[in-house]
Amino acid sequence: MKNLTGIGIALLLFIISSSTYVVDQREVALKFRFKQIVESNIKPGLHFKLPIIHTIKKFNAQILTLDAKPDRFLTNEKKYVSVDFFVKWRISDVSEFYRATRGDIARAKNRLEGIMKDGLRNEFSKRTIQEAISGERGAIISSLRTKSNVDAKELGIEIIDARVSQINFPNTVSESVYDRMRSERQRVAQDFRSRGKEEAEKIKAAADRQATIIVANAYSKGETMRGEGDAKSAAIYAKAYSKDAEFYAFYRSLAAYKKSLANSGDIMVIEPDSEFFRYFKQKKISNPQQMPSQSINQSSTKQHGRPQLRSYPMSYPSYSYPQYFYPSNGLQYQQHQVQTKKKTVESGISKE
């Protein structure tokens, strides 16, 4: 009796174990009935089945990695490049995966590698080497992932990510790529230099414009001051002229004589009746040293609070000094008389 009980318990445990199965969190399962799929994508947990009739196959549901071998691809420039890439993928539809690969992971990797290489070949054939390794590398990966996912769906696979890890070139291609990259960098550098020169020209033009404005303002101010000075000078000359017009004319003529006859070797061809010799046409004086002089007697007495100037008449006519022109005595005497008269006039102007 005890033996029958033990056999019954053992048989019951066998039936229970044969009728249940557990799917791990990292797995996905298929249920077959006489080799026909009756249930797919079974979730993790405890499940039941009919012994002998149902069979269970479990597959890895984790993200898997395909690290492909480097392969050569032809670019738009008819040059070969060696590309190394990898793919992150997982089983998305276990029933499709089983039908396409019979559940063989190695076969699935081979099929997936072929899909990825076809996509890379298509992408590289539309681009140059420069575009492939620099600006459009991200676009290549994005387009490859999108298009490859369509083909991989037929295998029950989802591509999570795909990356190009390395691109190698033959020596001739490498030199060409480096030359092109060097030319591109030089072009960018030249562009920066051109912009710098343009900015420098703008700054220089602004500085020149500002300098022109400053110089113009200074010139205008200088001309204004010059005009004011000329006006004051003209007023002073007018006062002097009004004091003694004849002496003013004589003084100006004397200045003209001095300037014209400054060099002993100069020759002047002028008519004797010229106005220039006006003061040389007066009566001769036998002895210039005996010519009377003009003196200024400033009285110590003051009238109306100011000192008075007293002038004595000179015996020579109209301040027109000797008709002869002795450089040693006559001209010196003439200049002495002019300076005396000039001081008299200027003193009178200053007092007023």
CSV table of C-alpha atoms in Angstrom, one decimal:
chain,number,residue,atom,x,y,z
A,1,MET,CA,0.0,0.0,0.0
A,2,LYS,CA,2.8,2.4,0.9
A,3,ASN,CA,4.5,1.6,-2.4
A,4,LEU,CA,1.4,2.5,-4.4
A,5,THR,CA,1.1,5.8,-2.5
A,6,GLY,CA,4.7,6.7,-3.3
A,7,ILE,CA,4.3,5.8,-6.9
A,8,GLY,CA,1.1,7.9,-7.1
A,9,ILE,CA,2.8,10.9,-5.6
A,10,ALA,CA,5.8,10.5,-7.9
A,11,LEU,CA,3.5,10.2,-10.9
A,12,LEU,CA,1.5,13.3,-9.8
A,13,LEU,CA,4.7,15.3,-9.5
A,14,PHE,CA,5.8,14.2,-12.9
A,15,ILE,CA,2.5,15.2,-14.4
A,16,ILE,CA,2.7,18.6,-12.7
A,17,SER,CA,6.2,19.2,-13.8
A,18,SER,CA,5.4,18.2,-17.3
A,19,SER,CA,2.4,20.4,-17.4
A,20,THR,CA,4.1,23.6,-16.2
A,21,TYR,CA,7.0,25.7,-17.4
A,22,VAL,CA,8.6,29.0,-16.4
A,23,VAL,CA,9.7,31.8,-18.7
A,24,ASP,CA,12.6,33.9,-17.3
A,25,GLN,CA,12.6,37.7,-17.4
A,26,ARG,CA,15.4,37.7,-19.9
A,27,GLU,CA,13.6,35.3,-22.3
A,28,VAL,CA,10.7,35.0,-24.7
A,29,ALA,CA,9.0,31.7,-25.5
A,30,LEU,CA,7.1,29.9,-28.3
A,31,LYS,CA,4.5,27.1,-27.7
A,32,PHE,CA,4.3,24.3,-30.3
A,33,ARG,CA,1.8,21.6,-30.8
A,34,PHE,CA,3.2,18.8,-32.9
A,35,LYS,CA,5.8,21.3,-34.3
A,36,GLN,CA,3.2,23.9,-35.2
A,37,ILE,CA,3.3,27.3,-33.4
A,38,VAL,CA,0.2,27.7,-31.3
A,39,GLU,CA,1.3,30.6,-29.1
A,40,SER,CA,4.1,33.2,-29.5
A,41,ASN,CA,5.7,36.0,-27.5
A,42,ILE,CA,4.9,34.3,-24.2
A,43,LYS,CA,5.7,36.7,-21.4
A,44,PRO,CA,7.9,35.8,-18.4
A,45,GLY,CA,6.2,33.9,-15.6
A,46,LEU,CA,4.7,30.4,-14.8
A,47,HIS,CA,2.6,28.9,-17.6
A,48,PHE,CA,0.9,25.5,-18.3
A,49,LYS,CA,1.0,23.1,-21.2
A,50,LEU,CA,-0.2,19.6,-22.1
A,51,PRO,CA,2.5,17.1,-21.7
A,52,ILE,CA,3.7,15.3,-24.8
A,53,ILE,CA,1.3,17.4,-27.0
A,54,HIS,CA,2.9,20.8,-26.4
A,55,THR,CA,6.6,21.7,-26.6
A,56,ILE,CA,8.2,25.0,-25.5
A,57,LYS,CA,11.2,26.8,-27.1
A,58,LYS,CA,12.8,29.8,-25.3
A,59,PHE,CA,14.9,32.6,-26.9
A,60,ASN,CA,17.1,35.3,-25.5
A,61,ALA,CA,15.1,38.6,-25.3
A,62,GLN,CA,18.0,40.8,-24.3
A,63,ILE,CA,19.8,43.3,-26.6
A,64,LEU,CA,22.4,41.5,-28.5
A,65,THR,CA,25.5,42.9,-30.3
A,66,LEU,CA,26.7,42.2,-33.9
A,67,ASP,CA,30.3,43.1,-34.2
A,68,ALA,CA,30.9,42.7,-38.0
A,69,LYS,CA,34.2,42.3,-39.7
A,70,PRO,CA,35.6,45.3,-41.6
A,71,ASP,CA,34.5,45.4,-45.3
A,72,ARG,CA,35.4,47.5,-48.3
A,73,PHE,CA,32.9,49.9,-49.8
A,74,LEU,CA,33.1,52.0,-53.0
A,75,THR,CA,32.4,55.8,-52.7
A,76,ASN,CA,31.0,58.2,-55.2
A,77,GLU,CA,34.6,59.0,-56.3
A,78,LYS,CA,35.2,55.4,-57.2
A,79,LYS,CA,37.6,54.9,-54.3
A,80,TYR,CA,37.5,52.1,-51.7
A,81,VAL,CA,37.2,52.6,-48.0
A,82,SER,CA,37.4,50.0,-45.3
A,83,VAL,CA,34.5,50.3,-42.8
A,84,ASP,CA,34.2,48.7,-39.4
A,85,PHE,CA,30.7,48.8,-37.8
A,86,PHE,CA,28.6,47.2,-35.1
A,87,VAL,CA,24.8,46.8,-34.5
A,88,LYS,CA,22.7,46.5,-31.4
A,89,TRP,CA,19.6,44.4,-32.0
A,90,ARG,CA,17.0,42.2,-30.2
A,91,ILE,CA,14.2,39.8,-31.1
A,92,SER,CA,10.9,41.7,-31.6
A,93,ASP,CA,8.7,39.0,-33.0
A,94,VAL,CA,9.8,35.6,-31.9
A,95,SER,CA,7.5,33.7,-34.3
A,96,GLU,CA,8.9,35.6,-37.4
A,97,PHE,CA,12.4,35.1,-36.0
A,98,TYR,CA,11.8,31.3,-35.7
A,99,ARG,CA,10.4,31.1,-39.2
A,100,ALA,CA,13.2,33.1,-40.8
A,101,THR,CA,16.2,31.6,-38.9
A,102,ARG,CA,14.7,28.4,-37.3
A,103,GLY,CA,15.7,30.0,-34.0
A,104,ASP,CA,19.4,30.0,-34.8
A,105,ILE,CA,21.2,33.2,-33.4
A,106,ALA,CA,24.2,32.7,-35.6
A,107,ARG,CA,22.1,32.5,-38.7
A,108,ALA,CA,20.3,35.6,-37.6
A,109,LYS,CA,23.6,37.5,-37.2
A,110,ASN,CA,24.7,36.5,-40.7
A,111,ARG,CA,21.4,37.7,-42.2
A,112,LEU,CA,21.6,40.9,-40.2
A,113,GLU,CA,25.2,41.5,-41.3
A,114,GLY,CA,24.2,41.2,-44.9
A,115,ILE,CA,21.4,43.7,-44.5
A,116,MET,CA,23.7,46.2,-42.8
A,117,LYS,CA,26.4,45.9,-45.5
A,118,ASP,CA,23.9,46.4,-48.2
A,119,GLY,CA,22.7,49.6,-46.5
A,120,LEU,CA,26.3,50.9,-46.0
A,121,ARG,CA,27.2,50.1,-49.6
A,122,ASN,CA,24.2,52.1,-50.8
A,123,GLU,CA,25.0,55.1,-48.5
A,124,PHE,CA,28.7,55.3,-49.3
A,125,SER,CA,28.0,55.0,-53.1
A,126,LYS,CA,26.1,58.3,-52.9
A,127,ARG,CA,28.7,60.3,-51.0
A,128,THR,CA,32.4,61.4,-51.4
A,129,ILE,CA,35.0,60.4,-48.9
A,130,GLN,CA,35.0,63.9,-47.4
A,131,GLU,CA,31.3,63.8,-46.8
A,132,ALA,CA,31.4,60.3,-45.4
A,133,ILE,CA,34.0,61.0,-42.7
A,134,SER,CA,33.0,64.5,-41.7
A,135,GLY,CA,29.7,66.4,-42.2
A,136,GLU,CA,27.3,63.6,-43.2
A,137,ARG,CA,28.4,60.7,-41.0
A,138,GLY,CA,25.4,61.2,-38.7
A,139,ALA,CA,23.1,61.3,-41.7
A,140,ILE,CA,24.6,58.0,-42.9
A,141,ILE,CA,23.9,56.2,-39.6
A,142,SER,CA,20.4,57.6,-39.3
A,143,SER,CA,19.4,56.6,-42.9
A,144,LEU,CA,21.1,53.2,-42.4
A,145,ARG,CA,19.2,52.5,-39.2
A,146,THR,CA,15.8,53.5,-40.7
A,147,LYS,CA,16.2,51.5,-44.0
A,148,SER,CA,17.8,48.4,-42.3
A,149,ASN,CA,15.0,48.2,-39.8
A,150,VAL,CA,12.5,47.6,-42.6
A,151,ASP,CA,14.5,44.6,-43.9
A,152,ALA,CA,15.2,43.3,-40.4
A,153,LYS,CA,11.6,43.3,-39.5
A,154,GLU,CA,11.1,40.3,-41.9
A,155,LEU,CA,13.5,38.4,-39.6
A,156,GLY,CA,11.6,39.4,-36.5
A,157,ILE,CA,14.5,41.6,-35.4
A,158,GLU,CA,14.5,45.2,-34.2
A,159,ILE,CA,17.7,47.3,-34.8
A,160,ILE,CA,18.3,49.4,-31.7
A,161,ASP,CA,21.4,51.2,-32.8
A,162,ALA,CA,24.1,51.0,-35.5
A,163,ARG,CA,27.4,52.7,-35.5
A,164,VAL,CA,30.4,53.1,-37.8
A,165,SER,CA,33.4,52.6,-35.5
A,166,GLN,CA,36.2,53.1,-37.9
A,167,ILE,CA,36.9,54.1,-41.5
A,168,ASN,CA,40.3,53.3,-43.0
A,169,PHE,CA,41.7,54.3,-46.4
A,170,PRO,CA,44.4,53.0,-48.7
A,171,ASN,CA,47.6,55.1,-48.8
A,172,THR,CA,46.7,56.9,-52.0
A,173,VAL,CA,43.2,57.6,-50.7
A,174,SER,CA,44.6,58.8,-47.4
A,175,GLU,CA,46.8,61.4,-49.1
A,176,SER,CA,43.9,62.6,-51.2
A,177,VAL,CA,41.7,62.9,-48.1
A,178,TYR,CA,44.4,64.7,-46.2
A,179,ASP,CA,45.0,67.1,-49.1
A,180,ARG,CA,41.4,67.9,-49.3
A,181,MET,CA,41.0,68.4,-45.6
A,182,ARG,CA,44.1,70.7,-45.7
A,183,SER,CA,42.6,72.7,-48.5
A,184,GLU,CA,39.3,73.0,-46.7
A,185,ARG,CA,41.1,74.2,-43.5
A,186,GLN,CA,43.1,76.7,-45.6
A,187,ARG,CA,39.9,78.0,-47.2
A,188,VAL,CA,38.3,78.5,-43.8
A,189,ALA,CA,41.5,80.3,-42.6
A,190,GLN,CA,41.5,82.5,-45.6
A,191,ASP,CA,37.8,83.3,-45.0
A,192,PHE,CA,38.6,84.4,-41.5
A,193,ARG,CA,41.5,86.5,-42.7
A,194,SER,CA,39.3,88.2,-45.3
A,195,ARG,CA,36.7,89.0,-42.7
A,196,GLY,CA,39.4,90.4,-40.4
A,197,LYS,CA,40.8,92.6,-43.2
A,198,GLU,CA,37.3,93.8,-44.0
A,199,GLU,CA,36.7,94.7,-40.4
A,200,ALA,CA,40.1,96.4,-40.2
A,201,GLU,CA,39.2,98.5,-43.3
A,202,LYS,CA,36.0,99.5,-41.7
A,203,ILE,CA,37.8,100.6,-38.5
A,204,LYS,CA,40.4,102.4,-40.5
A,205,ALA,CA,37.8,104.2,-42.6
A,206,ALA,CA,36.0,105.2,-39.5
A,207,ALA,CA,39.2,106.5,-37.9
A,208,ASP,CA,40.1,108.4,-41.1
A,209,ARG,CA,36.7,110.0,-41.2
A,210,GLN,CA,37.0,111.0,-37.6
A,211,ALA,CA,40.5,112.4,-38.3
A,212,THR,CA,39.2,114.4,-41.3
A,213,ILE,CA,36.4,115.8,-39.1
A,214,ILE,CA,38.8,116.8,-36.4
A,215,VAL,CA,41.2,118.4,-38.9
A,216,ALA,CA,38.4,120.3,-40.6
A,217,ASN,CA,37.1,121.6,-37.3
A,218,ALA,CA,40.6,122.6,-36.3
A,219,TYR,CA,41.2,124.3,-39.6
A,220,SER,CA,37.8,126.1,-39.3
A,221,LYS,CA,38.7,127.3,-35.8
A,222,GLY,CA,42.2,128.3,-37.0
A,223,GLU,CA,40.7,130.3,-39.9
A,224,THR,CA,38.3,131.9,-37.5
A,225,MET,CA,41.1,132.9,-35.2
A,226,ARG,CA,43.2,134.0,-38.2
A,227,GLY,CA,40.3,136.2,-39.4
A,228,GLU,CA,39.9,137.7,-35.9
A,229,GLY,CA,43.7,138.4,-35.8
A,230,ASP,CA,43.6,139.9,-39.3
A,231,ALA,CA,40.7,142.1,-38.2
A,232,LYS,CA,42.5,143.3,-35.1
A,233,SER,CA,45.6,143.8,-37.2
A,234,ALA,CA,43.7,145.8,-39.7
A,235,ALA,CA,42.1,147.9,-36.9
A,236,ILE,CA,45.6,148.6,-35.5
A,237,TYR,CA,46.9,149.6,-39.0
A,238,ALA,CA,43.8,151.7,-39.5
A,239,LYS,CA,44.5,153.6,-36.2
A,240,ALA,CA,48.1,154.0,-37.2
A,241,TYR,CA,47.1,155.2,-40.6
A,242,SER,CA,44.6,157.7,-39.2
A,243,LYS,CA,47.3,159.1,-36.8
A,244,ASP,CA,49.7,159.9,-39.6
A,245,ALA,CA,48.9,158.7,-43.1
A,246,GLU,CA,52.0,160.1,-44.7
A,247,PHE,CA,54.3,158.4,-42.2
A,248,TYR,CA,52.4,155.1,-42.7
A,249,ALA,CA,52.9,155.3,-46.4
A,250,PHE,CA,56.6,156.1,-45.9
A,251,TYR,CA,57.0,153.3,-43.5
A,252,ARG,CA,55.5,150.8,-45.9
A,253,SER,CA,57.7,152.1,-48.7
A,254,LEU,CA,60.8,151.8,-46.5
A,255,ALA,CA,59.8,148.1,-45.8
A,256,ALA,CA,59.5,147.6,-49.6
A,257,TYR,CA,62.9,149.2,-50.2
A,258,LYS,CA,64.5,146.9,-47.5
A,259,LYS,CA,63.0,143.8,-49.0
A,260,SER,CA,63.7,144.7,-52.6
A,261,LEU,CA,67.3,145.8,-52.0
A,262,ALA,CA,68.2,143.1,-49.5
A,263,ASN,CA,70.8,141.4,-51.8
A,264,SER,CA,73.6,143.6,-53.2
A,265,GLY,CA,73.7,141.6,-56.4
A,266,ASP,CA,70.0,142.1,-57.4
A,267,ILE,CA,69.2,144.3,-60.4
A,268,MET,CA,65.9,146.1,-60.7
A,269,VAL,CA,64.7,147.6,-64.0
A,270,ILE,CA,62.2,150.3,-63.1
A,271,GLU,CA,61.3,153.6,-64.7
A,272,PRO,CA,62.6,156.7,-62.8
A,273,ASP,CA,59.2,158.1,-62.7
A,274,SER,CA,57.8,155.0,-61.0
A,275,GLU,CA,55.8,155.5,-57.8
A,276,PHE,CA,58.3,153.1,-56.2
A,277,PHE,CA,60.9,155.9,-56.1
A,278,ARG,CA,58.6,158.5,-54.7
A,279,TYR,CA,60.6,159.2,-51.6
A,280,PHE,CA,63.9,159.4,-53.6
A,281,LYS,CA,62.8,162.5,-55.5
A,282,GLN,CA,63.1,165.1,-52.7
A,283,LYS,CA,65.6,167.9,-52.3
A,284,LYS,CA,69.2,166.9,-51.7
A,285,ILE,CA,70.7,167.5,-48.3
A,286,SER,CA,74.4,168.4,-48.3
A,287,ASN,CA,75.2,166.7,-45.0
A,288,PRO,CA,72.9,164.0,-43.7
A,289,GLN,CA,74.6,164.1,-40.4
A,290,GLN,CA,73.4,167.7,-39.8
A,291,MET,CA,69.8,166.8,-40.4
A,292,PRO,CA,67.6,167.8,-37.5
A,293,SER,CA,66.2,165.1,-35.4
A,294,GLN,CA,62.8,164.6,-33.9
A,295,SER,CA,62.7,164.2,-30.2
A,296,ILE,CA,60.0,163.1,-27.9
A,297,ASN,CA,59.5,165.2,-24.8
A,298,GLN,CA,57.2,163.4,-22.4
A,299,SER,CA,56.2,166.0,-19.9
A,300,SER,CA,56.1,164.9,-16.3
A,301,THR,CA,53.0,167.0,-15.9
A,302,LYS,CA,49.8,165.2,-16.7
A,303,GLN,CA,46.6,166.6,-18.0
A,304,HIS,CA,43.5,164.7,-17.3
A,305,GLY,CA,45.5,162.0,-15.6
A,306,ARG,CA,47.6,161.0,-18.7
A,307,PRO,CA,51.1,162.0,-19.8
A,308,GLN,CA,51.2,164.3,-22.9
A,309,LEU,CA,53.3,163.6,-25.9
A,310,ARG,CA,55.0,166.6,-27.6
A,311,SER,CA,56.5,166.4,-31.1
A,312,TYR,CA,58.8,169.0,-32.7
A,313,PRO,CA,58.5,169.5,-36.4
A,314,MET,CA,61.3,168.2,-38.6
A,315,SER,CA,63.0,170.3,-41.3
A,316,TYR,CA,63.0,167.6,-44.0
A,317,PRO,CA,59.9,167.6,-46.2
A,318,SER,CA,57.1,165.0,-45.6
A,319,TYR,CA,59.4,162.4,-44.0
A,320,SER,CA,60.9,161.9,-47.4
A,321,TYR,CA,64.5,161.4,-46.6
A,322,PRO,CA,67.5,161.9,-48.8
A,323,GLN,CA,67.2,161.6,-52.5
A,324,TYR,CA,70.7,160.1,-52.5
A,325,PHE,CA,70.9,156.7,-50.9
A,326,TYR,CA,74.0,156.3,-48.8
A,327,PRO,CA,73.9,152.8,-47.3
A,328,SER,CA,76.5,153.8,-44.6
A,329,ASN,CA,74.9,157.0,-43.3
A,330,GLY,CA,71.8,158.2,-45.1
A,331,LEU,CA,69.9,154.9,-44.8
A,332,GLN,CA,70.9,154.5,-41.1
A,333,TYR,CA,69.7,158.0,-40.4
A,334,GLN,CA,66.5,157.4,-42.3
A,335,GLN,CA,65.8,154.2,-40.3
A,336,HIS,CA,66.6,156.0,-37.1
A,337,GLN,CA,64.0,158.7,-37.9
A,338,VAL,CA,61.5,156.1,-38.9
A,339,GLN,CA,61.9,154.1,-35.7
A,340,THR,CA,61.5,157.3,-33.7
A,341,LYS,CA,58.4,158.3,-35.6
A,342,LYS,CA,57.0,154.7,-35.2
A,343,LYS,CA,57.5,154.7,-31.5
A,344,THR,CA,55.7,158.1,-31.3
A,345,VAL,CA,52.7,156.8,-33.2
A,346,GLU,CA,52.6,153.5,-31.2
A,347,SER,CA,52.9,155.3,-27.9
A,348,GLY,CA,49.9,157.5,-28.9
A,349,ILE,CA,47.8,154.5,-29.9
A,350,SER,CA,48.6,152.7,-26.6
A,351,LYS,CA,47.7,155.7,-24.5
A,352,GLU,CA,44.3,155.9,-26.2
